[in-house]
mmCIF file of C-alpha atoms and ligand atoms in Angstrom:
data_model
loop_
_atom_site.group_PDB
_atom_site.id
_atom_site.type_symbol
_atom_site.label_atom_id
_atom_site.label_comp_id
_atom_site.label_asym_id
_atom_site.label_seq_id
_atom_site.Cartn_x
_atom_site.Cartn_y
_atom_site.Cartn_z
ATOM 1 C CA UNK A 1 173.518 99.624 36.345
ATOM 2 C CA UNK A 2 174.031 100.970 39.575
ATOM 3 C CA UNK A 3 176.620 102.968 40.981
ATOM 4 C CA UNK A 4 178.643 101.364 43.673
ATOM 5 C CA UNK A 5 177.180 102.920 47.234
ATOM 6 C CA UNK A 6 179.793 105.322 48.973
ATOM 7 C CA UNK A 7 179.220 103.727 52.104
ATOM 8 C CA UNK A 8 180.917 100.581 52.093
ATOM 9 C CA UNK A 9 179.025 97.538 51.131
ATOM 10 C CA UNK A 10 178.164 95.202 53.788
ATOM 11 C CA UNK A 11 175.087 92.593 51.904
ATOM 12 C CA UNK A 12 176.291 89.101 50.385
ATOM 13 C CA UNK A 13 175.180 88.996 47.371
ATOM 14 C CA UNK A 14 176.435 92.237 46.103
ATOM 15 C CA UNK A 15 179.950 91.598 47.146
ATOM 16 C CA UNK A 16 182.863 89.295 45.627
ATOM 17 C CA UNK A 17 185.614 87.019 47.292
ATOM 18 C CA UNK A 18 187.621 89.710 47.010
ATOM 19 C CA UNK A 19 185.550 92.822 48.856
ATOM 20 C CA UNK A 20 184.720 89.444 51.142
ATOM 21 C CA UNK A 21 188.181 88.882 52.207
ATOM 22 C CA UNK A 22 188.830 93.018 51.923
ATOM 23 C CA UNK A 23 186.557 93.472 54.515
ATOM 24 C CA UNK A 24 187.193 91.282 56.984
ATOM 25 C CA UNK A 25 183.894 89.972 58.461
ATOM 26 C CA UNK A 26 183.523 88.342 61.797
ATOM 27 C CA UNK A 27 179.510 88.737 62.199
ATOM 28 C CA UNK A 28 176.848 88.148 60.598
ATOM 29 C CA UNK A 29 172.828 89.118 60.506
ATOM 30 C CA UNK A 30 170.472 87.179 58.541
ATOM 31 C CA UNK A 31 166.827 89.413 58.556
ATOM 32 C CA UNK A 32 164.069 87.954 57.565
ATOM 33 C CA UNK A 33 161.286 90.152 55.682
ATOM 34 C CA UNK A 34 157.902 88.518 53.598
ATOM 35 C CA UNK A 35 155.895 88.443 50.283
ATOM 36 C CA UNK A 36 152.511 89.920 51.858
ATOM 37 C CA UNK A 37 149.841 91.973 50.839
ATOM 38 C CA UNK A 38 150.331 95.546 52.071
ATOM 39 C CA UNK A 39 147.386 97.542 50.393
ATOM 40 C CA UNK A 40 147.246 99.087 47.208
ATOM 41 C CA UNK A 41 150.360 101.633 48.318
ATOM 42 C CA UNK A 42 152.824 99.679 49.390
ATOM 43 C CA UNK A 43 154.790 96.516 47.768
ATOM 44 C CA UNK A 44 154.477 92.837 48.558
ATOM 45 C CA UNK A 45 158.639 92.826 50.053
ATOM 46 C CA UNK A 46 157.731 95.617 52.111
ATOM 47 C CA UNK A 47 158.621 93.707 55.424
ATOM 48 C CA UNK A 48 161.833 92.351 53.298
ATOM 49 C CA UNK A 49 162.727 96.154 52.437
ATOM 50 C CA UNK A 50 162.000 96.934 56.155
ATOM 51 C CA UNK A 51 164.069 93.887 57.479
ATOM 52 C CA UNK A 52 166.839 95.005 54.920
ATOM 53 C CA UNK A 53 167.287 98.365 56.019
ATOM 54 C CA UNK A 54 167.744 97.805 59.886
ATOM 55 C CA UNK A 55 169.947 94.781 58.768
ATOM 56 C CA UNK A 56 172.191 97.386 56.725
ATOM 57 C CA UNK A 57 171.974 100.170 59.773
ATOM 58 C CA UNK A 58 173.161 97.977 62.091
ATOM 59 C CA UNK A 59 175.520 96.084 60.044
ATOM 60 C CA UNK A 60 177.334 99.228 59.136
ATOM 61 C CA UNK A 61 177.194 101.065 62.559
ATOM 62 C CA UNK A 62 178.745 97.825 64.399
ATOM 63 C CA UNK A 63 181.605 97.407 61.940
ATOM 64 C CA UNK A 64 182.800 93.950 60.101
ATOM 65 C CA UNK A 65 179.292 92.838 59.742
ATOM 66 C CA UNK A 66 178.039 90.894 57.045
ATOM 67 C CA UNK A 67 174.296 91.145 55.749
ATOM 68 C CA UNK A 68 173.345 87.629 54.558
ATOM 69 C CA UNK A 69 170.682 88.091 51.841
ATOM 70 C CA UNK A 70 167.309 88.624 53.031
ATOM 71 C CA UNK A 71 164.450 85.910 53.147
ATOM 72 C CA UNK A 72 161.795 87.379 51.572
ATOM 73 C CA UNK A 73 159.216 84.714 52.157
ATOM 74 C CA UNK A 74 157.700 84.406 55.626
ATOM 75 C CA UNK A 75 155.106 82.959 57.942
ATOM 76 C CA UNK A 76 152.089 84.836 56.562
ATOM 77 C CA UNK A 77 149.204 82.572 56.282
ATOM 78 C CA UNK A 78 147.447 84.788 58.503
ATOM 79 C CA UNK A 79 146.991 86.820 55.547
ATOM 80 C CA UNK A 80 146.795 84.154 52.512
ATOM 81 C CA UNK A 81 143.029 85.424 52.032
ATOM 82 C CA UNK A 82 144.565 88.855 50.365
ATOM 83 C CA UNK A 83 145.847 88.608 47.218
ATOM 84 C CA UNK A 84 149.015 87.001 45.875
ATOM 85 C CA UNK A 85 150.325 86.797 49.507
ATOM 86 C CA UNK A 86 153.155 83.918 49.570
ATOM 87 C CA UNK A 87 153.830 81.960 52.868
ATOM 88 C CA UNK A 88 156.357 79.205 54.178
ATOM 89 C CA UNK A 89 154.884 76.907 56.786
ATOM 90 C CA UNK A 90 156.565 77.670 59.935
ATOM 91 C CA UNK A 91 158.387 74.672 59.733
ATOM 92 C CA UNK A 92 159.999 75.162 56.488
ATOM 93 C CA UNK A 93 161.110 78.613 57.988
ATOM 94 C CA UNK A 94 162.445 77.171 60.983
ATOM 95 C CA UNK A 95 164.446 74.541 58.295
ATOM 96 C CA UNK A 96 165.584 77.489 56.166
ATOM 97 C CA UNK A 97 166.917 79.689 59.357
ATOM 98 C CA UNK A 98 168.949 76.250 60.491
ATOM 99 C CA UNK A 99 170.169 75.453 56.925
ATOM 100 C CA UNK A 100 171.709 79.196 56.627
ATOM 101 C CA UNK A 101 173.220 79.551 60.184
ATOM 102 C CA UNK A 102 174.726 76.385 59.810
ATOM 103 C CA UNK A 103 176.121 77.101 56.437
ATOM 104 C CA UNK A 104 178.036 80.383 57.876
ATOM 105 C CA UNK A 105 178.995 78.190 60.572
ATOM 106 C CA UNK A 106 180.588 76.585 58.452
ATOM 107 C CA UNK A 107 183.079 79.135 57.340
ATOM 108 C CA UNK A 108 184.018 79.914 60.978
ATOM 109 C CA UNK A 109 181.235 82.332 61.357
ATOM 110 C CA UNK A 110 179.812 81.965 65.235
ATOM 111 C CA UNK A 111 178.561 85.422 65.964
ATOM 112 C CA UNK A 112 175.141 85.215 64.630
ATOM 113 C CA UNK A 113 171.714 88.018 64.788
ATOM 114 C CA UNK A 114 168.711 87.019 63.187
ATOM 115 C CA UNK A 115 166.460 90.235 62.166
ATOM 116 C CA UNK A 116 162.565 89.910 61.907
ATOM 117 C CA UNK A 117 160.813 92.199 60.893
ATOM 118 C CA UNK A 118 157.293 90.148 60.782
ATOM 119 C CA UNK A 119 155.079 88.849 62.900
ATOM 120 C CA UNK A 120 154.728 85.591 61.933
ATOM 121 C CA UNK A 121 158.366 84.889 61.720
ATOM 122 C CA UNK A 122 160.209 85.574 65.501
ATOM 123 C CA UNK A 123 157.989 82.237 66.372
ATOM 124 C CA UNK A 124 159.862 79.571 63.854
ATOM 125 C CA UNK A 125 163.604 81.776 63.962
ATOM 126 C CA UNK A 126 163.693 81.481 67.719
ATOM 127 C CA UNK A 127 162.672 77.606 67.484
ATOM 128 C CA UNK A 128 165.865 77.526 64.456
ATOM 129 C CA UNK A 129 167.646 79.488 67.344
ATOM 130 C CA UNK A 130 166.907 77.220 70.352
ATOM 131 C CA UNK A 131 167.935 74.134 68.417
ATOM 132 C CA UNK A 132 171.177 75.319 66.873
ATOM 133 C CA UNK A 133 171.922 76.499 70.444
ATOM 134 C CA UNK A 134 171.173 72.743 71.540
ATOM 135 C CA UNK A 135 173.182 71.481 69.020
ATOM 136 C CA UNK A 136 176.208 73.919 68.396
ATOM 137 C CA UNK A 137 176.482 75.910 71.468
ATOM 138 C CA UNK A 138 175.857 78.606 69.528
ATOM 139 C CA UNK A 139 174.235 81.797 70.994
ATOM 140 C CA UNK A 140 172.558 83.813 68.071
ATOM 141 C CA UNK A 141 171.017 87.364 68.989
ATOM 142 C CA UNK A 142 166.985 87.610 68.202
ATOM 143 C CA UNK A 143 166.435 91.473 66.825
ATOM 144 C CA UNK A 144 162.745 91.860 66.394
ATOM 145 C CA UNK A 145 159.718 94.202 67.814
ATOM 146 C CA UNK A 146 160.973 97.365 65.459
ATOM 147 C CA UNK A 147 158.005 99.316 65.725
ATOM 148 C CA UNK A 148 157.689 98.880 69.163
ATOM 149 C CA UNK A 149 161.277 99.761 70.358
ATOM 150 C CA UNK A 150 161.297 102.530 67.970
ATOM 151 C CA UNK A 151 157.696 104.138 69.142
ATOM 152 C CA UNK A 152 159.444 104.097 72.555
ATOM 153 C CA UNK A 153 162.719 105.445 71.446
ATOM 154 C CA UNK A 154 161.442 108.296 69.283
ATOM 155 C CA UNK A 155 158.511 109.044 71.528
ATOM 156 C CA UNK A 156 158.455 113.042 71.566
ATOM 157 C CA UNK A 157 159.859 113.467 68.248
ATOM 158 C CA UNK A 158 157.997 110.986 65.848
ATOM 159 C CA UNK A 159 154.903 109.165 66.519
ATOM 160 C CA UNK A 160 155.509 105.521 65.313
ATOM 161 C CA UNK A 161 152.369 103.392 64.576
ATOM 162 C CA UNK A 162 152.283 99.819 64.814
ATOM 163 C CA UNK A 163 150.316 99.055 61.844
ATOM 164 C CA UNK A 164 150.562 97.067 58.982
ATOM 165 C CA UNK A 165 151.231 98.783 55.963
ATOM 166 C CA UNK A 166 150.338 101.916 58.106
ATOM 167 C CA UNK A 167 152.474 105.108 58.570
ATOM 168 C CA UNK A 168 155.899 103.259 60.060
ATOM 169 C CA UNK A 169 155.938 100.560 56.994
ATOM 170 C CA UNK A 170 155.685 103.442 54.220
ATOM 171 C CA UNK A 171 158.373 105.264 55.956
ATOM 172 C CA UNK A 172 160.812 102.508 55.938
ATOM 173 C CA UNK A 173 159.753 101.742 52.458
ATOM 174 C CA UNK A 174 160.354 105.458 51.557
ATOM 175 C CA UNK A 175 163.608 105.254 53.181
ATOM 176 C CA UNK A 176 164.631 102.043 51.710
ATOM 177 C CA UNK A 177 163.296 102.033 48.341
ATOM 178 C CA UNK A 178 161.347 105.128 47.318
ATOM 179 C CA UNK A 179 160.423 104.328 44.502
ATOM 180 C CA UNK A 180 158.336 101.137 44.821
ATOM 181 C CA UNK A 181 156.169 103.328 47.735
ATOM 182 C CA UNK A 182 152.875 104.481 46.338
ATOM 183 C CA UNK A 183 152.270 107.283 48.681
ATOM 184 C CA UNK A 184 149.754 108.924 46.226
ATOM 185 C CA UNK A 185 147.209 105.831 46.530
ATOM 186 C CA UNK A 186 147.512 105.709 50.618
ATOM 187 C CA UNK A 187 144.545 106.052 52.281
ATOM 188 C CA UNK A 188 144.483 106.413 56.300
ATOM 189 C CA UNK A 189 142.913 103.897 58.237
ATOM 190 C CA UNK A 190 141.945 103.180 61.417
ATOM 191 C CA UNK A 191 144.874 101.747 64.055
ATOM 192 C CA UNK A 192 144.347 98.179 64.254
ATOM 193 C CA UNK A 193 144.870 98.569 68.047
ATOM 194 C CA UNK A 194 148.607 96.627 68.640
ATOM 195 C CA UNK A 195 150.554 96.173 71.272
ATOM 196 C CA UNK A 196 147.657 94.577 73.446
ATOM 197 C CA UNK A 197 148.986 91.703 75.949
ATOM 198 C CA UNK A 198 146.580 89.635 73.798
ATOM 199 C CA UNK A 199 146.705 88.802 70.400
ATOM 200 C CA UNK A 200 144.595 85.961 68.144
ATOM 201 C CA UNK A 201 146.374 83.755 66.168
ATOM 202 C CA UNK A 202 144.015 83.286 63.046
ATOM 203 C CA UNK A 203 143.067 85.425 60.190
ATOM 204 C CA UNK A 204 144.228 89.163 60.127
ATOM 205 C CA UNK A 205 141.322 89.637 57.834
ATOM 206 C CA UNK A 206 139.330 89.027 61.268
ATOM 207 C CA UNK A 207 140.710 91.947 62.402
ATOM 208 C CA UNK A 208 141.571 94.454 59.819
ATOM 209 C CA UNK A 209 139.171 94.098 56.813
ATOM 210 C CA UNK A 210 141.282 95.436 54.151
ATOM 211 C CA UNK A 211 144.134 93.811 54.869
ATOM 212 C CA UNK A 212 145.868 97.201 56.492
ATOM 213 C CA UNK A 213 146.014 99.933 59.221
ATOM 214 C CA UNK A 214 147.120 103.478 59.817
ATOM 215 C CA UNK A 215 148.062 106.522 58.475
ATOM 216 C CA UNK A 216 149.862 105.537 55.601
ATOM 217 C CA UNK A 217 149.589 109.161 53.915
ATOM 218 C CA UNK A 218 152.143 110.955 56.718
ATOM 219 C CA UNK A 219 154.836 107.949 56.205
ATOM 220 C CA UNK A 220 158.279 110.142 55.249
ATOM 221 C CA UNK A 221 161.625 108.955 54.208
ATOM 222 C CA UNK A 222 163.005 111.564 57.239
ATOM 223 C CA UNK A 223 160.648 109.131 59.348
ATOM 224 C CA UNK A 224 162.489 106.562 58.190
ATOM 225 C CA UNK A 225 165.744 107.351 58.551
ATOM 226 C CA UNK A 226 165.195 108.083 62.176
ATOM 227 C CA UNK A 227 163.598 104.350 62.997
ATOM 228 C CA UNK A 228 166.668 102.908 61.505
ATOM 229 C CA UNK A 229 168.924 105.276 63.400
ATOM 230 C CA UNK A 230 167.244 104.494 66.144
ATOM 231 C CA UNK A 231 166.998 100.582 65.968
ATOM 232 C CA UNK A 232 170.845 100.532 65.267
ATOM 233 C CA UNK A 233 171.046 102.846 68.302
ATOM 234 C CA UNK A 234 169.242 100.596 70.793
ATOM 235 C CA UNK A 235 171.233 97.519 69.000
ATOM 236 C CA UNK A 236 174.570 98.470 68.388
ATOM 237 C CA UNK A 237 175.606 98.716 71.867
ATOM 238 C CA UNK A 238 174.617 95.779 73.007
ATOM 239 C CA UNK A 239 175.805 93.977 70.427
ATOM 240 C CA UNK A 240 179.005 95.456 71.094
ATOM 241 C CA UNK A 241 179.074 94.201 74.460
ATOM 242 C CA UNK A 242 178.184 90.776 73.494
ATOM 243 C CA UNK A 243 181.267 90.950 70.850
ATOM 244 C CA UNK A 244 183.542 92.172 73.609
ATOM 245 C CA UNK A 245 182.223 89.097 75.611
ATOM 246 C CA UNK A 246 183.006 86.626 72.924
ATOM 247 C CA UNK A 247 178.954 86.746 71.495
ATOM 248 C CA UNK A 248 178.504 84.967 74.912
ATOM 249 C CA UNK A 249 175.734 86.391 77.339
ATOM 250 C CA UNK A 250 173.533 83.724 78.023
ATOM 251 C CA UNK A 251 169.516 83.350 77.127
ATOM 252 C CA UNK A 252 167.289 86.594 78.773
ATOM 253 C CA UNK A 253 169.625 89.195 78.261
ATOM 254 C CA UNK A 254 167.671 91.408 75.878
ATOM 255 C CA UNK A 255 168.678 94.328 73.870
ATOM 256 C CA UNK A 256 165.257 95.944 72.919
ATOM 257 C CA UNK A 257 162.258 96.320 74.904
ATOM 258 C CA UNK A 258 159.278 96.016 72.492
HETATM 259 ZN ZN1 ZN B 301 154.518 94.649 56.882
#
């Protein structure tokens, strides 16, 4: 069994009414991961252990935060022709996201971030978004773009890819759970070339062959330890702000640049 962390525990399902009620949650962040193919080095919830960990930064830096558990299916048909790689249709995504947020709603709950931390999935969480916002009034706070926000905010000091299952996925994975990362099978690849203004929605196989990109091999758990201190960094602060405004900003206002 595990031991109970020493930092205080801030996901769902490992809590009980009573550490519920102790700890007096106000927010809430529901991050959304996938079952995907990721090579033969890293595992299949890799995007869920990813998604997880800046959930659980953030959550803990901003303060009576709850982490709802993570969704570890996702939009990832774009890669259905690599093995045992599970997808929603972005519809059913899109239901799920609305059937959750509407649940915490429920209990009084109105300050709301949804964390994605795949590609396929900001698409159907931002149409859950927009809709609950049309029906509710609710405003909920889109986190997504990690690599992205933290290749700009750790430019100097670490050089974070944008890969899939490349050298920013095994560090998360090292810093999240060590030991399902298989760091002694990774292989560097070529950089699949992201963060072009264009981008082709159709088979990643089109693009990357193998089904993943990057320099796997120099992933480190110090790597990532400093992308999640540096996503909760970039979002902590603004999330204050919206708290101290009453989680009301209006649609626009962004928190990360990606
Ligand atoms: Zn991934």
């Amino acid at each position: 069994m595990a031991l109970r962390p020493s930092t205080p525990e801030v996901r769902l399902e490992r809590m009980t009414g009573q550490d519920v009620a102790e700890g007096g949650f106000d927010k809430a962040i529901l991050p959304i991961g996938a079952t995907e193919y990721h090579g033969p080095h890293l595992p299949y919830g890799t995007d869920t252990i990813g998604a997880e960990a800046l959930a659980e930064g953030i959550a803990r830096e901003l303060g009576q935060t709850i982490v709802l558990p993570t969704l570890d299916y996702g939009v990832s048909f774009h890669h259905i022709e690599f093995p045992w790689t599970v997808s929603l249709r972005p519809e059913t995504l899109t239901m799920m996201v609305r059937d959750i947020i509407e649940s915490v709603m429920a209990h009084g709950i109105r300050k709301i971030a949804i964390l994605t931390a795949h590609d396929g999935n900001p698409p159907p969480a931002e149409s859950a978004a927009r809709s609950l916002y049309q029906d509710h009034g609710i405003e909920i706070a889109m986190i997504g773009g990690w690599q992205g926000a933290a290749r700009k905010a750790l430019a100097g000091t670490w050089d974070i890819d944008l890969d899939h299952a490349g050298q920013s996925e095994m560090s998360l994975v090292l810093y999240g759970a060590p030991e399902m990362a298989r760091i002694d099978l990774a292989v560097n690849q070529p950089n699949q070339g992201m963060g072009h203004p264009v981008s082709i929605v159709g088979s990643f196989k089109g693009t990357v062959p193998k089904g993943y990109s990057g320099k796997a091999a120099d992933g480190s758990e110090e790597e990532g330890e400093a992308i999640v201190k540096a996503i909760a960094a970039l979002v902590v602060p603004f999330l204050r702000d919206l708290d101290a405004h009453d989680w009301k900003r209006g649609s626009w206002l962004s928190g990360i640049d990606s």
